[in-house]
CSV table of C-alpha atoms in Angstrom, one decimal:
chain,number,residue,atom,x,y,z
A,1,UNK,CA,45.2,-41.8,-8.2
A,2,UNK,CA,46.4,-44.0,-11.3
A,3,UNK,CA,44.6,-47.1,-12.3
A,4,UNK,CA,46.4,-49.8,-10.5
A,5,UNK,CA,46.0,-52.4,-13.2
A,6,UNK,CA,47.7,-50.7,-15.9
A,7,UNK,CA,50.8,-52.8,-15.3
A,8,UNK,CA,49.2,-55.7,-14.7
A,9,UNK,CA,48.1,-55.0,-18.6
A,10,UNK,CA,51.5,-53.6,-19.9
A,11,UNK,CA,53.6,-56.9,-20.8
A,12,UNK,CA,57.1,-56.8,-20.1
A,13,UNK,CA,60.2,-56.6,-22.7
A,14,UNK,CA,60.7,-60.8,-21.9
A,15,UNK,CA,57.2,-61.2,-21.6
A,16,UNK,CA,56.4,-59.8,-25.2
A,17,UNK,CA,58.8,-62.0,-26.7
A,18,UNK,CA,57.8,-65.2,-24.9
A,19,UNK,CA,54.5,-64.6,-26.1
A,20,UNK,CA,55.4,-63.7,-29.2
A,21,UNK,CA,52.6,-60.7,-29.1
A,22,UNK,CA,52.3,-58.9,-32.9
A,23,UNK,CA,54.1,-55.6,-33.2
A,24,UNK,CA,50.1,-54.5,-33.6
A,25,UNK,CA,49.2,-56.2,-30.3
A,26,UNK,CA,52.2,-54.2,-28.4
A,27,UNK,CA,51.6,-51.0,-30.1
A,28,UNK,CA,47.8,-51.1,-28.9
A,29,UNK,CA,48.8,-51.9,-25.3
A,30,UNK,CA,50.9,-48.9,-25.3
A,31,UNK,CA,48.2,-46.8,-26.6
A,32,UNK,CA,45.7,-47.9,-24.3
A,33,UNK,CA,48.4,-47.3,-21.8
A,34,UNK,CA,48.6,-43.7,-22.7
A,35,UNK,CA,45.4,-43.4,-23.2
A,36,UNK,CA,44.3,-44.2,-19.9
A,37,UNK,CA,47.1,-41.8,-18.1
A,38,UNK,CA,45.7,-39.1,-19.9
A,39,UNK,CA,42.3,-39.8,-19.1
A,40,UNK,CA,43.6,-39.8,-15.2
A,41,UNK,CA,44.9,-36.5,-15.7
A,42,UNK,CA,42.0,-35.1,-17.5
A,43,UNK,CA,39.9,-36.3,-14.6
A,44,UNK,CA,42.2,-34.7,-12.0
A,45,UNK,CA,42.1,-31.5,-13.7
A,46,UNK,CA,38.2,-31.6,-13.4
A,47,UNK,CA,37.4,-32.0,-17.4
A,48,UNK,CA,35.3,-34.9,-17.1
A,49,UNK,CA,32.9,-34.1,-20.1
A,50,UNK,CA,34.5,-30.9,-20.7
A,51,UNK,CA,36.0,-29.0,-23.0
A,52,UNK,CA,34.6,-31.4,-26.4
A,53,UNK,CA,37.5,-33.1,-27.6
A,54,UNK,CA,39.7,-33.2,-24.6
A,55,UNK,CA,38.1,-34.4,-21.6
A,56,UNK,CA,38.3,-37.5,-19.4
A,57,UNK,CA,35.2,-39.1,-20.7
A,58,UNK,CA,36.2,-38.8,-24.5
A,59,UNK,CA,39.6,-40.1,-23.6
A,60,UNK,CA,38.0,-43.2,-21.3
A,61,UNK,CA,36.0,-44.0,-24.9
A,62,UNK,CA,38.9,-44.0,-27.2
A,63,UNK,CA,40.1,-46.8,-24.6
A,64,UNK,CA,36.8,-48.9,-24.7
A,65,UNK,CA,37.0,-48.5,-28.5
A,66,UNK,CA,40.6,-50.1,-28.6
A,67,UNK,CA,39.7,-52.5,-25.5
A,68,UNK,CA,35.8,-52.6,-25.1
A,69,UNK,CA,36.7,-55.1,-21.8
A,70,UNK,CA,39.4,-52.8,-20.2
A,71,UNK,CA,38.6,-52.4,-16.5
A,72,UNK,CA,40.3,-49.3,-15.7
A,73,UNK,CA,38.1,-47.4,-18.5
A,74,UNK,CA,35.4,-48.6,-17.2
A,75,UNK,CA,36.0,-47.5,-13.5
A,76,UNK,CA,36.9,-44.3,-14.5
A,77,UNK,CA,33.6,-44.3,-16.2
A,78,UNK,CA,32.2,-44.5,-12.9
A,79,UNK,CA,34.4,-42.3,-11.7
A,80,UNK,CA,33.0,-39.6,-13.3
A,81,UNK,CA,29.4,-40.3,-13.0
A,82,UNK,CA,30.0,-40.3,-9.0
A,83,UNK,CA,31.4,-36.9,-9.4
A,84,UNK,CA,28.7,-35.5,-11.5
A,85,UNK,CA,26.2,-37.1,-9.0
A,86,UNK,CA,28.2,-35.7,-6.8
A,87,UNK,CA,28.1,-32.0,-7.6
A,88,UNK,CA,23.7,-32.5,-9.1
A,89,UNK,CA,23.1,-33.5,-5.0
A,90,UNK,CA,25.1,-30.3,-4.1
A,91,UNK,CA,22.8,-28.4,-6.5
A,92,UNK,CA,19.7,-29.5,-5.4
A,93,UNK,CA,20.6,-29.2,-1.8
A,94,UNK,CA,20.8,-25.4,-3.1
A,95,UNK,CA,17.5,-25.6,-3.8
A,96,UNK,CA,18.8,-25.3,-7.4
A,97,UNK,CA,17.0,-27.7,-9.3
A,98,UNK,CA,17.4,-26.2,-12.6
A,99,UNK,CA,20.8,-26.7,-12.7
A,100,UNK,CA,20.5,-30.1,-11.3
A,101,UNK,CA,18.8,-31.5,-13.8
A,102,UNK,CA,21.0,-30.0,-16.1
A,103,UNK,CA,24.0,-31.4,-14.3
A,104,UNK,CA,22.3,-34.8,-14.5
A,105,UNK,CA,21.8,-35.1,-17.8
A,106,UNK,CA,25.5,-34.3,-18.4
A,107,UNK,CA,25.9,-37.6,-16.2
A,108,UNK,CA,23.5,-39.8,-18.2
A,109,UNK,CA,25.2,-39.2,-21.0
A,110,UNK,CA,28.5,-40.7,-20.0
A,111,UNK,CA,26.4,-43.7,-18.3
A,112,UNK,CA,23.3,-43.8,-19.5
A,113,UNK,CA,21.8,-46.0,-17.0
A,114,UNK,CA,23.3,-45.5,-14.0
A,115,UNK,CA,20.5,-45.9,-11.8
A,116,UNK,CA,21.6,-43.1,-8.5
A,117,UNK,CA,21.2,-40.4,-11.4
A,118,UNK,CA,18.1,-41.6,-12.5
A,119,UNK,CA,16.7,-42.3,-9.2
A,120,UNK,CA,18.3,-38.9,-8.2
A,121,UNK,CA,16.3,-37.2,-11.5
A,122,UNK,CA,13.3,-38.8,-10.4
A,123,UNK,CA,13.2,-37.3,-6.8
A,124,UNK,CA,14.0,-33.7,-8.7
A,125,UNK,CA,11.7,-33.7,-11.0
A,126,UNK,CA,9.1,-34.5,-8.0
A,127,UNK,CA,10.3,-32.0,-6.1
A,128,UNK,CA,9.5,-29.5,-8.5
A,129,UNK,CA,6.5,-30.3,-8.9
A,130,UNK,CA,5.5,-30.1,-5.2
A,131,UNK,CA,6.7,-26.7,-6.1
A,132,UNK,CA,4.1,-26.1,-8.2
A,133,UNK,CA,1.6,-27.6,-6.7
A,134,UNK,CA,1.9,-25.6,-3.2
A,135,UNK,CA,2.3,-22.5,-5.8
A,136,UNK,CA,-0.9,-22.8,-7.5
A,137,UNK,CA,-2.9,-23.7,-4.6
A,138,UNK,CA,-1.4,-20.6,-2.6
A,139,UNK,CA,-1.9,-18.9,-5.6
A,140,UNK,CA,-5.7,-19.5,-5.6
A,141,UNK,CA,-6.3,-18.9,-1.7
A,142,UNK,CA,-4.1,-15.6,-1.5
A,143,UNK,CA,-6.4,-12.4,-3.3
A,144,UNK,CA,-4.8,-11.4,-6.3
A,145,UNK,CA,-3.7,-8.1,-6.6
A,146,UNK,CA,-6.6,-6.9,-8.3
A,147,UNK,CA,-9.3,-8.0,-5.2
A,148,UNK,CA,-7.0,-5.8,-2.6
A,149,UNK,CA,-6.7,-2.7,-5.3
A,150,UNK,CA,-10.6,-2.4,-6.1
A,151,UNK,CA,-12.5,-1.9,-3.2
A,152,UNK,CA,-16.3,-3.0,-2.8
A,153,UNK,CA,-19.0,-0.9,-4.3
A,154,UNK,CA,-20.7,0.9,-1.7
A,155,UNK,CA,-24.6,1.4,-2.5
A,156,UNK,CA,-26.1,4.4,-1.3
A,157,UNK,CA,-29.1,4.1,0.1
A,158,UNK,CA,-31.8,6.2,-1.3
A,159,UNK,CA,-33.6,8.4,0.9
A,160,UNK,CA,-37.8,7.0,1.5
A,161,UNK,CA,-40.0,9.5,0.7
């Protein structure tokens, strides 16, 4: 799905000349333009932070550096981050927290402050915990190896007499 606003962005022919935009001006529409249907496609493809260099992300910055106020980079920003979000809750619902963590962080660094990934970190990061709570306290009321392996000590008794 393409950004909807990117002709409501794109001037026309008659509108460039009415406005009398600088060839500078024109050329940078056009290269947000491009910018942001190759970002779409990046997305589609499923590069959003991958591979470095020529992913959806990287592409969606390039616009923000030409256009820090541009709309559609910014919503695909977004974009992204609910994807990621996306696939950390389908990790954790795994039980794989590890890699949901992991997964996170990728998100937070495309928006640092989205608050569902940190929120969604948070409840992780508790989770494990738990973990290891219930661990060491089963861990200390279960015998150890070594108390089932050695048996008591029997004393003999010492015949009286």
């Amino acid at each position: 799905q393409r950004p909807r606003l990117i002709t409501a962005i794109r001037p026309s022919e008659e509108a460039r000349q009415n406005l009398d935009l600088p060839d500078l001006q024109v050329q940078r529409v056009s290269e947000v333009d491009n910018l942001l249907m190759e970002a779409q496609q990046k997305f589609d493809l499923q590069q959003l932070t991958q591979p470095a260099g020529d992913n959806a992300w990287e592409t969606y910055q390039k616009v923000l550096q030409l256009d820090p106020i541009n709309q559609p980079a910014k919503e695909g920003l977004q974009r992204i981050v609910e994807r990621i979000e996306s696939k950390a809750r389908d990790k954790r619902q795994n039980g794989n927290f590890p890699a949901s963590l992991s997964i996170i962080e990728e998100g937070l660094r495309v928006l640092p402050n989205y608050s569902d990934l940190l929120t969604l970190k948070e409840e992780i990061n508790r989770q494990i915990e738990a973990q290891r709570s219930a661990q060491q306290v089963e861990g200390q009321s279960a015998p150890t190896d070594d108390e089932e392996a050695t048996p008591e000590p029997k004393t003999k008794k010492e015949p009286s007499g």
